[in-house]
PDB file of C-alpha atoms in Angstrom:
ATOM      1  CA  UNK A 811      72.009 103.732 120.372  1.00 40.00           C
ATOM      2  CA  UNK A 812      75.623 104.782 120.924  1.00 42.00           C
ATOM      3  CA  UNK A 813      76.559 103.555 117.439  1.00 42.00           C
ATOM      4  CA  UNK A 814      73.779 105.638 115.878  1.00 41.00           C
ATOM      5  CA  UNK A 815      74.938 108.740 117.774  1.00 39.00           C
ATOM      6  CA  UNK A 816      78.554 108.155 116.634  1.00 37.00           C
ATOM      7  CA  UNK A 817      77.474 107.871 113.003  1.00 43.00           C
ATOM      8  CA  UNK A 818      75.488 111.086 113.307  1.00 41.00           C
ATOM      9  CA  UNK A 819      78.510 112.897 114.724  1.00 46.00           C
ATOM     10  CA  UNK A 820      80.768 111.471 111.997  1.00 46.00           C
ATOM     11  CA  UNK A 821      78.432 112.567 109.239  1.00 44.00           C
ATOM     12  CA  UNK A 822      78.208 116.032 110.760  1.00 44.00           C
ATOM     13  CA  UNK A 823      81.981 116.348 110.974  1.00 45.00           C
ATOM     14  CA  UNK A 824      82.474 115.207 107.372  1.00 42.00           C
ATOM     15  CA  UNK A 825      79.811 117.544 106.045  1.00 43.00           C
ATOM     16  CA  UNK A 826      81.264 120.390 108.084  1.00 48.00           C
ATOM     17  CA  UNK A 827      84.757 119.770 106.631  1.00 47.00           C
ATOM     18  CA  UNK A 828      83.385 119.701 103.098  1.00 42.00           C
ATOM     19  CA  UNK A 829      81.511 122.958 103.670  1.00 39.00           C
ATOM     20  CA  UNK A 830      84.629 124.637 105.079  1.00 50.00           C
ATOM     21  CA  UNK A 831      86.717 123.445 102.130  1.00 46.00           C
ATOM     22  CA  UNK A 832      84.191 124.812  99.652  1.00 45.00           C
ATOM     23  CA  UNK A 833      84.071 128.130 101.524  1.00 43.00           C
ATOM     24  CA  UNK A 834      87.878 128.379 101.531  1.00 46.00           C
ATOM     25  CA  UNK A 835      88.037 127.750  97.801  1.00 47.00           C
ATOM     26  CA  UNK A 836      85.366 130.354  97.199  1.00 42.00           C
ATOM     27  CA  UNK A 837      87.315 132.877  99.280  1.00 45.00           C
ATOM     28  CA  UNK A 838      90.413 132.565  97.079  1.00 43.00           C
ATOM     29  CA  UNK A 839      91.009 135.450  94.667  1.00 47.00           C
ATOM     30  CA  UNK A 840      89.892 134.966  91.121  1.00 54.00           C
ATOM     31  CA  UNK A 841      92.713 133.423  89.082  1.00 55.00           C
ATOM     32  CA  UNK A 842      93.166 134.006  85.351  1.00 59.00           C
ATOM     33  CA  UNK A 843      91.702 131.442  83.032  1.00 64.00           C
ATOM     34  CA  UNK A 844      94.212 128.691  82.175  1.00 69.00           C
ATOM     35  CA  UNK A 845      95.847 128.797  78.773  1.00 74.00           C
ATOM     36  CA  UNK A 846      94.545 125.894  76.693  1.00 84.00           C
ATOM     37  CA  UNK A 847      97.093 124.380  74.292  1.00 87.00           C
ATOM     38  CA  UNK A 848      96.361 122.087  71.383  1.00 90.00           C
ATOM     39  CA  UNK A 849      98.515 119.152  70.325  1.00 89.00           C
ATOM     40  CA  UNK A 850     100.213 121.160  67.569  1.00 90.00           C
ATOM     41  CA  UNK A 851     101.116 123.939  69.998  1.00 90.00           C
ATOM     42  CA  UNK A 852     102.501 121.430  72.499  1.00 90.00           C
ATOM     43  CA  UNK A 853     104.532 119.731  69.770  1.00 90.00           C
ATOM     44  CA  UNK A 854     106.038 123.047  68.596  1.00 90.00           C
ATOM     45  CA  UNK A 855     106.822 123.952  72.183  1.00 89.00           C
ATOM     46  CA  UNK A 856     108.711 120.690  72.640  1.00 90.00           C
ATOM     47  CA  UNK A 857     110.872 121.325  69.578  1.00 88.00           C
ATOM     48  CA  UNK A 858     111.717 124.841  70.774  1.00 89.00           C
ATOM     49  CA  UNK A 859     112.391 124.304  74.476  1.00 88.00           C
ATOM     50  CA  UNK A 860     113.325 120.697  75.185  1.00 88.00           C
ATOM     51  CA  UNK A 861     117.009 120.723  76.288  1.00 89.00           C
ATOM     52  CA  UNK A 862     117.656 117.191  75.028  1.00 90.00           C
ATOM     53  CA  UNK A 863     116.584 118.121  71.495  1.00 91.00           C
ATOM     54  CA  UNK A 864     118.590 121.343  71.611  1.00 91.00           C
ATOM     55  CA  UNK A 865     121.695 119.434  72.719  1.00 92.00           C
ATOM     56  CA  UNK A 866     121.209 117.012  69.814  1.00 91.00           C
ATOM     57  CA  UNK A 867     121.055 119.905  67.359  1.00 92.00           C
ATOM     58  CA  UNK A 868     124.319 121.263  68.746  1.00 92.00           C
ATOM     59  CA  UNK A 869     125.862 117.827  68.259  1.00 93.00           C
ATOM     60  CA  UNK A 870     124.823 117.872  64.589  1.00 93.00           C
ATOM     61  CA  UNK A 871     126.432 121.311  64.160  1.00 93.00           C
ATOM     62  CA  UNK A 872     129.622 119.944  65.697  1.00 92.00           C
ATOM     63  CA  UNK A 873     129.615 116.998  63.297  1.00 92.00           C
ATOM     64  CA  UNK A 874     129.186 119.372  60.363  1.00 93.00           C
ATOM     65  CA  UNK A 875     132.190 121.348  61.596  1.00 93.00           C
ATOM     66  CA  UNK A 876     134.173 118.097  61.692  1.00 92.00           C
ATOM     67  CA  UNK A 877     133.402 117.669  57.986  1.00 92.00           C
ATOM     68  CA  UNK A 878     135.228 120.929  57.254  1.00 92.00           C
ATOM     69  CA  UNK A 879     138.153 119.888  59.429  1.00 91.00           C
ATOM     70  CA  UNK A 880     138.407 116.483  57.753  1.00 91.00           C
ATOM     71  CA  UNK A 881     138.521 118.066  54.291  1.00 89.00           C
ATOM     72  CA  UNK A 882     141.411 120.404  55.107  1.00 89.00           C
ATOM     73  CA  UNK A 883     144.677 119.899  53.249  1.00 88.00           C
ATOM     74  CA  UNK A 884     147.962 119.636  55.165  1.00 88.00           C
ATOM     75  CA  UNK A 885     149.528 123.033  55.760  1.00 88.00           C
ATOM     76  CA  UNK A 886     152.920 123.737  54.151  1.00 91.00           C
ATOM     77  CA  UNK A 887     155.730 124.369  56.614  1.00 91.00           C
ATOM     78  CA  UNK A 888     158.113 127.340  56.385  1.00 91.00           C
ATOM     79  CA  UNK A 889     161.386 127.362  58.303  1.00 90.00           C
ATOM     80  CA  UNK A 890     163.858 130.296  58.520  1.00 88.00           C
ATOM     81  CA  UNK A 891     167.540 129.828  59.426  1.00 85.00           C
ATOM     82  CA  UNK A 892     170.488 132.189  59.919  1.00 81.00           C
ATOM     83  CA  UNK A 893     173.900 130.521  59.868  1.00 78.00           C
ATOM     84  CA  UNK A 894     177.573 131.591  60.147  1.00 75.00           C
ATOM     85  CA  UNK A 895     177.118 134.359  62.712  1.00 75.00           C
ATOM     86  CA  UNK A 896     180.449 135.186  64.398  1.00 72.00           C
ATOM     87  CA  UNK A 897     179.934 137.380  67.474  1.00 72.00           C
ATOM     88  CA  UNK A 898     183.568 136.724  68.644  1.00 71.00           C
ATOM     89  CA  UNK A 899     186.284 137.983  66.321  1.00 68.00           C
ATOM     90  CA  UNK A 900     189.126 135.379  66.439  1.00 68.00           C
ATOM     91  CA  UNK A 901     190.624 135.731  62.938  1.00 64.00           C
ATOM     92  CA  UNK A 902     190.947 138.658  60.560  1.00 68.00           C
ATOM     93  CA  UNK A 903     188.996 141.748  61.373  1.00 69.00           C
ATOM     94  CA  UNK A 904     185.378 141.277  60.316  1.00 68.00           C
ATOM     95  CA  UNK A 905     181.880 142.025  61.531  1.00 70.00           C
ATOM     96  CA  UNK A 906     179.655 139.446  63.283  1.00 72.00           C
ATOM     97  CA  UNK A 907     177.406 139.192  60.198  1.00 71.00           C
ATOM     98  CA  UNK A 908     180.103 139.318  57.536  1.00 71.00           C
ATOM     99  CA  UNK A 909     179.625 135.679  56.586  1.00 73.00           C
ATOM    100  CA  UNK A 910     175.899 135.498  57.355  1.00 77.00           C
ATOM    101  CA  UNK A 911     174.120 132.739  55.452  1.00 80.00           C
ATOM    102  CA  UNK A 912     170.288 133.129  55.657  1.00 84.00           C
ATOM    103  CA  UNK A 913     168.147 130.301  54.322  1.00 86.00           C
ATOM    104  CA  UNK A 914     164.502 129.313  54.125  1.00 90.00           C
ATOM    105  CA  UNK A 915     162.951 125.854  53.923  1.00 91.00           C
ATOM    106  CA  UNK A 916     159.503 125.102  52.510  1.00 92.00           C
ATOM    107  CA  UNK A 917     158.070 121.596  52.971  1.00 92.00           C
ATOM    108  CA  UNK A 918     154.737 120.020  52.139  1.00 91.00           C
ATOM    109  CA  UNK A 919     153.225 116.670  53.087  1.00 90.00           C
ATOM    110  CA  UNK A 920     151.544 114.893  50.188  1.00 89.00           C
ATOM    111  CA  UNK A 921     148.832 112.463  51.279  1.00 89.00           C
ATOM    112  CA  UNK A 922     148.475 109.370  49.128  1.00 89.00           C
ATOM    113  CA  UNK A 923     145.723 106.736  48.764  1.00 89.00           C
ATOM    114  CA  UNK A 924     142.903 109.333  48.932  1.00 90.00           C
ATOM    115  CA  UNK A 925     143.211 109.804  52.679  1.00 91.00           C
ATOM    116  CA  UNK A 926     141.620 113.249  52.671  1.00 90.00           C
ATOM    117  CA  UNK A 927     138.671 112.139  50.533  1.00 92.00           C
ATOM    118  CA  UNK A 928     138.065 109.127  52.769  1.00 93.00           C
ATOM    119  CA  UNK A 929     138.226 111.275  55.904  1.00 93.00           C
ATOM    120  CA  UNK A 930     135.677 113.648  54.388  1.00 93.00           C
ATOM    121  CA  UNK A 931     133.385 110.805  53.379  1.00 94.00           C
ATOM    122  CA  UNK A 932     133.599 109.279  56.859  1.00 94.00           C
ATOM    123  CA  UNK A 933     132.795 112.630  58.491  1.00 94.00           C
ATOM    124  CA  UNK A 934     129.771 113.156  56.234  1.00 94.00           C
ATOM    125  CA  UNK A 935     128.452 109.713  57.024  1.00 94.00           C
ATOM    126  CA  UNK A 936     128.969 110.419  60.713  1.00 94.00           C
ATOM    127  CA  UNK A 937     126.847 113.552  60.328  1.00 95.00           C
ATOM    128  CA  UNK A 938     124.132 111.527  58.590  1.00 94.00           C
ATOM    129  CA  UNK A 939     124.125 109.068  61.501  1.00 95.00           C
ATOM    130  CA  UNK A 940     123.842 111.963  63.979  1.00 94.00           C
ATOM    131  CA  UNK A 941     120.850 113.334  62.040  1.00 94.00           C
ATOM    132  CA  UNK A 942     119.124 109.946  62.111  1.00 94.00           C
ATOM    133  CA  UNK A 943     119.815 109.580  65.828  1.00 93.00           C
ATOM    134  CA  UNK A 944     118.399 113.057  66.383  1.00 93.00           C
ATOM    135  CA  UNK A 945     115.249 112.056  64.498  1.00 93.00           C
ATOM    136  CA  UNK A 946     114.974 108.928  66.638  1.00 93.00           C
ATOM    137  CA  UNK A 947     115.404 111.001  69.790  1.00 93.00           C
ATOM    138  CA  UNK A 948     112.674 113.357  68.648  1.00 92.00           C
ATOM    139  CA  UNK A 949     110.451 110.380  67.832  1.00 91.00           C
ATOM    140  CA  UNK A 950     110.870 108.974  71.341  1.00 91.00           C
ATOM    141  CA  UNK A 951     110.206 112.339  72.987  1.00 91.00           C
ATOM    142  CA  UNK A 952     107.133 112.884  70.829  1.00 91.00           C
ATOM    143  CA  UNK A 953     105.860 109.463  71.856  1.00 91.00           C
ATOM    144  CA  UNK A 954     106.315 110.341  75.542  1.00 92.00           C
ATOM    145  CA  UNK A 955     104.730 113.724  74.959  1.00 92.00           C
ATOM    146  CA  UNK A 956     101.769 112.170  73.169  1.00 91.00           C
ATOM    147  CA  UNK A 957     101.310 109.680  76.005  1.00 91.00           C
ATOM    148  CA  UNK A 958     101.390 112.505  78.568  1.00 92.00           C
ATOM    149  CA  UNK A 959      98.978 114.514  76.407  1.00 92.00           C
ATOM    150  CA  UNK A 960      96.494 111.628  76.263  1.00 91.00           C
ATOM    151  CA  UNK A 961      96.898 110.946  79.986  1.00 92.00           C
ATOM    152  CA  UNK A 962      96.109 114.591  80.722  1.00 92.00           C
ATOM    153  CA  UNK A 963      92.974 114.457  78.588  1.00 92.00           C
ATOM    154  CA  UNK A 964      92.020 111.203  80.290  1.00 92.00           C
ATOM    155  CA  UNK A 965      92.553 112.749  83.729  1.00 93.00           C
ATOM    156  CA  UNK A 966      90.356 115.679  82.714  1.00 92.00           C
ATOM    157  CA  UNK A 967      87.632 113.283  81.562  1.00 91.00           C
ATOM    158  CA  UNK A 968      87.850 111.272  84.802  1.00 93.00           C
ATOM    159  CA  UNK A 969      87.659 114.481  86.837  1.00 94.00           C
ATOM    160  CA  UNK A 970      84.573 115.594  84.965  1.00 93.00           C
ATOM    161  CA  UNK A 971      82.920 112.199  85.492  1.00 94.00           C
ATOM    162  CA  UNK A 972      83.776 112.350  89.206  1.00 94.00           C
ATOM    163  CA  UNK A 973      82.238 115.808  89.504  1.00 94.00           C
ATOM    164  CA  UNK A 974      79.139 114.642  87.652  1.00 94.00           C
ATOM    165  CA  UNK A 975      78.836 111.660  89.980  1.00 94.00           C
ATOM    166  CA  UNK A 976      79.147 113.920  93.019  1.00 93.00           C
ATOM    167  CA  UNK A 977      76.565 116.315  91.633  1.00 93.00           C
ATOM    168  CA  UNK A 978      74.180 113.460  90.899  1.00 94.00           C
ATOM    169  CA  UNK A 979      74.688 112.002  94.367  1.00 92.00           C
ATOM    170  CA  UNK A 980      73.919 115.379  95.923  1.00 92.00           C
ATOM    171  CA  UNK A 981      70.549 115.175  94.192  1.00 92.00           C
ATOM    172  CA  UNK A 982      70.079 111.700  95.648  1.00 90.00           C
ATOM    173  CA  UNK A 983      70.869 113.099  99.088  1.00 90.00           C
ATOM    174  CA  UNK A 984      68.346 115.897  98.559  1.00 92.00           C
ATOM    175  CA  UNK A 985      65.660 113.380  97.677  1.00 91.00           C
ATOM    176  CA  UNK A 986      66.653 111.184 100.613  1.00 90.00           C
ATOM    177  CA  UNK A 987      66.477 114.165 102.948  1.00 90.00           C
ATOM    178  CA  UNK A 988      62.967 114.935 101.702  1.00 89.00           C
ATOM    179  CA  UNK A 989      62.002 111.309 102.254  1.00 89.00           C
ATOM    180  CA  UNK A 990      63.384 111.487 105.805  1.00 87.00           C
ATOM    181  CA  UNK A 991      61.383 114.623 106.506  1.00 89.00           C
ATOM    182  CA  UNK A 992      58.310 112.822 105.209  1.00 88.00           C
ATOM    183  CA  UNK A 993      59.067 109.794 107.404  1.00 85.00           C
ATOM    184  CA  UNK A 994      59.727 107.434 104.482  1.00 84.00           C
ATOM    185  CA  UNK A 995      63.214 106.394 105.673  1.00 85.00           C
ATOM    186  CA  UNK A 996      64.922 106.166 109.047  1.00 89.00           C
ATOM    187  CA  UNK A 997      67.650 108.453 110.360  1.00 89.00           C
ATOM    188  CA  UNK A 998      70.265 105.717 110.161  1.00 90.00           C
ATOM    189  CA  UNK A 999      69.557 105.225 106.457  1.00 87.00           C
ATOM    190  CA  UNK A1000      70.039 108.928 105.828  1.00 86.00           C
ATOM    191  CA  UNK A1001      73.306 108.886 107.793  1.00 88.00           C
ATOM    192  CA  UNK A1002      74.610 106.033 105.688  1.00 90.00           C
ATOM    193  CA  UNK A1003      73.796 107.927 102.517  1.00 88.00           C
ATOM    194  CA  UNK A1004      75.539 111.041 103.832  1.00 88.00           C
ATOM    195  CA  UNK A1005      78.641 109.041 104.750  1.00 90.00           C
ATOM    196  CA  UNK A1006      78.671 107.500 101.284  1.00 90.00           C
ATOM    197  CA  UNK A1007      79.093 111.003  99.859  1.00 91.00           C
ATOM    198  CA  UNK A1008      82.639 111.063 101.283  1.00 92.00           C
ATOM    199  CA  UNK A1009      83.640 108.371  98.782  1.00 92.00           C
ATOM    200  CA  UNK A1010      82.470 110.520  95.880  1.00 92.00           C
ATOM    201  CA  UNK A1011      84.276 113.538  97.309  1.00 93.00           C
ATOM    202  CA  UNK A1012      87.413 111.408  97.661  1.00 94.00           C
ATOM    203  CA  UNK A1013      87.111 110.371  94.003  1.00 94.00           C
ATOM    204  CA  UNK A1014      87.001 114.028  92.989  1.00 94.00           C
ATOM    205  CA  UNK A1015      90.107 114.873  95.028  1.00 94.00           C
ATOM    206  CA  UNK A1016      91.979 111.853  93.609  1.00 95.00           C
ATOM    207  CA  UNK A1017      91.061 112.924  90.075  1.00 95.00           C
ATOM    208  CA  UNK A1018      92.334 116.448  90.788  1.00 95.00           C
ATOM    209  CA  UNK A1019      95.677 115.065  92.015  1.00 95.00           C
ATOM    210  CA  UNK A1020      96.000 112.803  88.963  1.00 95.00           C
ATOM    211  CA  UNK A1021      95.259 115.719  86.645  1.00 94.00           C
ATOM    212  CA  UNK A1022      97.908 117.894  88.328  1.00 94.00           C
ATOM    213  CA  UNK A1023     100.429 115.049  88.072  1.00 94.00           C
ATOM    214  CA  UNK A1024      99.754 114.626  84.349  1.00 93.00           C
ATOM    215  CA  UNK A1025     100.116 118.371  83.784  1.00 92.00           C
ATOM    216  CA  UNK A1026     103.402 118.428  85.686  1.00 93.00           C
ATOM    217  CA  UNK A1027     104.748 115.660  83.451  1.00 91.00           C
ATOM    218  CA  UNK A1028     103.709 117.671  80.390  1.00 90.00           C
ATOM    219  CA  UNK A1029     105.419 120.811  81.682  1.00 91.00           C
ATOM    220  CA  UNK A1030     108.574 118.820  82.495  1.00 90.00           C
ATOM    221  CA  UNK A1031     108.792 117.510  78.920  1.00 88.00           C
ATOM    222  CA  UNK A1032     108.164 120.997  77.550  1.00 89.00           C
ATOM    223  CA  UNK A1033     110.697 122.589  79.936  1.00 87.00           C
ATOM    224  CA  UNK A1034     108.024 125.157  80.766  1.00 87.00           C
ATOM    225  CA  UNK A1035     107.599 126.947  84.100  1.00 87.00           C
ATOM    226  CA  UNK A1036     103.948 127.889  83.675  1.00 86.00           C
ATOM    227  CA  UNK A1037     101.989 127.313  86.924  1.00 89.00           C
ATOM    228  CA  UNK A1038      99.831 124.207  86.833  1.00 88.00           C
ATOM    229  CA  UNK A1039      96.696 126.243  87.529  1.00 88.00           C
ATOM    230  CA  UNK A1040      97.329 128.322  84.392  1.00 88.00           C
ATOM    231  CA  UNK A1041      98.060 125.374  82.104  1.00 88.00           C
ATOM    232  CA  UNK A1042      95.452 123.348  80.285  1.00 89.00           C
ATOM    233  CA  UNK A1043      95.102 121.147  77.211  1.00 89.00           C
ATOM    234  CA  UNK A1044      92.333 120.801  74.659  1.00 88.00           C
ATOM    235  CA  UNK A1045      91.856 117.997  72.212  1.00 83.00           C
ATOM    236  CA  UNK A1046      89.698 115.113  71.151  1.00 77.00           C
ATOM    237  CA  UNK A1047      89.768 112.235  73.624  1.00 67.00           C
ATOM    238  CA  UNK A1048      88.072 109.472  71.694  1.00 66.00           C
ATOM    239  CA  UNK A1049      88.607 105.926  70.498  1.00 65.00           C
ATOM    240  CA  UNK A1050      89.427 105.101  66.873  1.00 68.00           C
ATOM    241  CA  UNK A1051      88.460 101.596  65.849  1.00 71.00           C
ATOM    242  CA  UNK A1052      90.424 101.687  62.575  1.00 73.00           C
ATOM    243  CA  UNK A1053      92.872  98.771  62.664  1.00 75.00           C
ATOM    244  CA  UNK A1054      95.281  97.939  59.843  1.00 77.00           C
ATOM    245  CA  UNK A1055      97.015  94.656  59.119  1.00 82.00           C
ATOM    246  CA  UNK A1056     100.210  93.742  60.967  1.00 84.00           C
ATOM    247  CA  UNK A1057     102.253  93.727  57.765  1.00 85.00           C
ATOM    248  CA  UNK A1058     101.216  97.309  57.071  1.00 84.00           C
ATOM    249  CA  UNK A1059     102.492  98.464  60.467  1.00 80.00           C
ATOM    250  CA  UNK A1060     105.723  96.511  59.963  1.00 84.00           C
ATOM    251  CA  UNK A1061     106.319  98.157  56.596  1.00 84.00           C
ATOM    252  CA  UNK A1062     105.638 101.601  58.049  1.00 82.00           C
ATOM    253  CA  UNK A1063     108.209 100.892  60.749  1.00 80.00           C
ATOM    254  CA  UNK A1064     110.806  99.742  58.218  1.00 80.00           C
ATOM    255  CA  UNK A1065     110.256 102.848  56.109  1.00 81.00           C
ATOM    256  CA  UNK A1066     110.136 105.442  58.885  1.00 82.00           C
ATOM    257  CA  UNK A1067     112.117 104.185  61.884  1.00 88.00           C
ATOM    258  CA  UNK A1068     115.154 106.492  62.183  1.00 91.00           C
ATOM    259  CA  UNK A1069     116.975 104.118  64.536  1.00 90.00           C
ATOM    260  CA  UNK A1070     116.908 101.409  61.855  1.00 89.00           C
ATOM    261  CA  UNK A1071     118.168 103.946  59.338  1.00 90.00           C
ATOM    262  CA  UNK A1072     120.978 104.950  61.702  1.00 92.00           C
ATOM    263  CA  UNK A1073     122.022 101.294  62.081  1.00 92.00           C
ATOM    264  CA  UNK A1074     122.233 100.861  58.300  1.00 92.00           C
ATOM    265  CA  UNK A1075     124.232 104.092  58.006  1.00 93.00           C
ATOM    266  CA  UNK A1076     126.602 102.914  60.751  1.00 94.00           C
ATOM    267  CA  UNK A1077     127.360  99.751  58.766  1.00 94.00           C
ATOM    268  CA  UNK A1078     128.062 101.848  55.657  1.00 94.00           C
ATOM    269  CA  UNK A1079     130.333 104.168  57.654  1.00 94.00           C
ATOM    270  CA  UNK A1080     132.224 101.159  59.011  1.00 95.00           C
ATOM    271  CA  UNK A1081     133.145 100.159  55.437  1.00 95.00           C
ATOM    272  CA  UNK A1082     134.460 103.683  54.784  1.00 94.00           C
ATOM    273  CA  UNK A1083     136.435 103.665  58.038  1.00 93.00           C
ATOM    274  CA  UNK A1084     137.988 100.355  57.026  1.00 94.00           C
ATOM    275  CA  UNK A1085     139.121 101.840  53.719  1.00 93.00           C
ATOM    276  CA  UNK A1086     140.536 104.836  55.590  1.00 92.00           C
ATOM    277  CA  UNK A1087     142.447 102.556  57.963  1.00 92.00           C
ATOM    278  CA  UNK A1088     143.990 100.742  54.999  1.00 93.00           C
ATOM    279  CA  UNK A1089     144.887 104.069  53.366  1.00 92.00           C
ATOM    280  CA  UNK A1090     146.527 105.308  56.570  1.00 90.00           C
ATOM    281  CA  UNK A1091     148.969 102.404  56.297  1.00 90.00           C
ATOM    282  CA  UNK A1092     150.423 103.832  53.069  1.00 89.00           C
ATOM    283  CA  UNK A1093     153.569 105.995  52.968  1.00 90.00           C
ATOM    284  CA  UNK A1094     153.144 109.762  52.579  1.00 88.00           C
ATOM    285  CA  UNK A1095     156.097 111.649  51.033  1.00 91.00           C
ATOM    286  CA  UNK A1096     157.177 115.096  52.209  1.00 90.00           C
ATOM    287  CA  UNK A1097     158.648 117.430  49.551  1.00 89.00           C
ATOM    288  CA  UNK A1098     160.912 120.247  50.698  1.00 90.00           C
ATOM    289  CA  UNK A1099     163.015 122.997  49.066  1.00 89.00           C
ATOM    290  CA  UNK A1100     165.773 125.094  50.654  1.00 86.00           C
ATOM    291  CA  UNK A1101     166.626 128.625  49.511  1.00 83.00           C
ATOM    292  CA  UNK A1102     169.735 130.380  50.828  1.00 77.00           C
ATOM    293  CA  UNK A1103     171.749 133.536  50.088  1.00 71.00           C
ATOM    294  CA  UNK A1104     175.516 133.657  50.532  1.00 65.00           C
ATOM    295  CA  UNK A1105     176.449 137.275  51.147  1.00 57.00           C
ATOM    296  CA  UNK A1106     180.171 136.977  50.322  1.00 51.00           C
ATOM    297  CA  UNK A1107     179.596 135.701  46.754  1.00 48.00           C
ATOM    298  CA  UNK A1108     176.295 137.578  46.304  1.00 45.00           C
ATOM    299  CA  UNK A1109     174.320 134.827  44.725  1.00 43.00           C
ATOM    300  CA  UNK A1110     171.339 132.685  45.672  1.00 45.00           C
ATOM    301  CA  UNK A1111     171.954 129.101  46.659  1.00 45.00           C
ATOM    302  CA  UNK A1112     169.156 126.685  45.836  1.00 46.00           C
ATOM    303  CA  UNK A1113     169.372 123.338  47.452  1.00 46.00           C
ATOM    304  CA  UNK A1114     166.771 120.668  46.972  1.00 44.00           C
ATOM    305  CA  UNK A1115     166.623 118.349  49.933  1.00 45.00           C
ATOM    306  CA  UNK A1116     164.824 115.638  47.996  1.00 43.00           C
ATOM    307  CA  UNK A1117     161.873 113.640  49.303  1.00 43.00           C
ATOM    308  CA  UNK A1118     161.376 112.082  52.692  1.00 44.00           C
ATOM    309  CA  UNK A1119     158.687 109.521  53.435  1.00 44.00           C
ATOM    310  CA  UNK A1120     156.665 108.955  56.572  1.00 43.00           C
ATOM    311  CA  UNK A1121     153.712 106.864  57.706  1.00 42.00           C
ATOM    312  CA  UNK A1122     150.521 108.635  58.939  1.00 39.00           C
TER     313      UNK A1122
END
């Protein structure tokens, strides 16, 4: 008898909590309808707002700037010199600049063995590798986004099924209550059915939590601060039984995988870098010319300093 009374009290407490929860939710102010996004809208949002993709695009711009730097020619050097200045008069009377000898030196480094062309080629291939790596990064993020998108649709479907189950079970409880009033079932049987409703209510709450978690993962990938209650997804959540052969999928991967393309490009760039390393071992001459003016004789003095060689 005591066990029956305890079960009655437990069922009453559970039903009372459910009623209070429903009343509290009904008392909340009306919130705006959530914005439903399709897969194409979510994909565009990822490309616009994801910080990882934006950082990769900045890296590509930096690599393109390195191409310009690698193609630059060496700058000519200009040196100015003033010689034979006598601020202290020790001999015959003369001014401090009487024997001034100004001169200018122009020098230029000439790069041999196509160093500049090889540097430019290496920089361009580095940019191509960065583009392929960016495509691979976008591919991975799109895969994660698609998985989160499908998980969100799945969570919505599970939530709807849980609500349908709870609604159907409420009808069962209504019929069972009518049977109890008619004396067809005992009170303990009705209490058991009412306690079983808690499991269906728990399934609904678990589905709500899973749906919020999936939405939060979507918003994190999109770098979006929209409240979860105002965010929703729409799309077809269905199974496609079309299956291709394994060789077809392997060929698609070989043709479209950007990480494989980046690996091939890295091997090609390594050959160019090897040629550049060999070219850097060659000697680069520096040509220079001196121009001076001797004020006492009033003529220009040209003096070629010849050629000096250096390794770069």
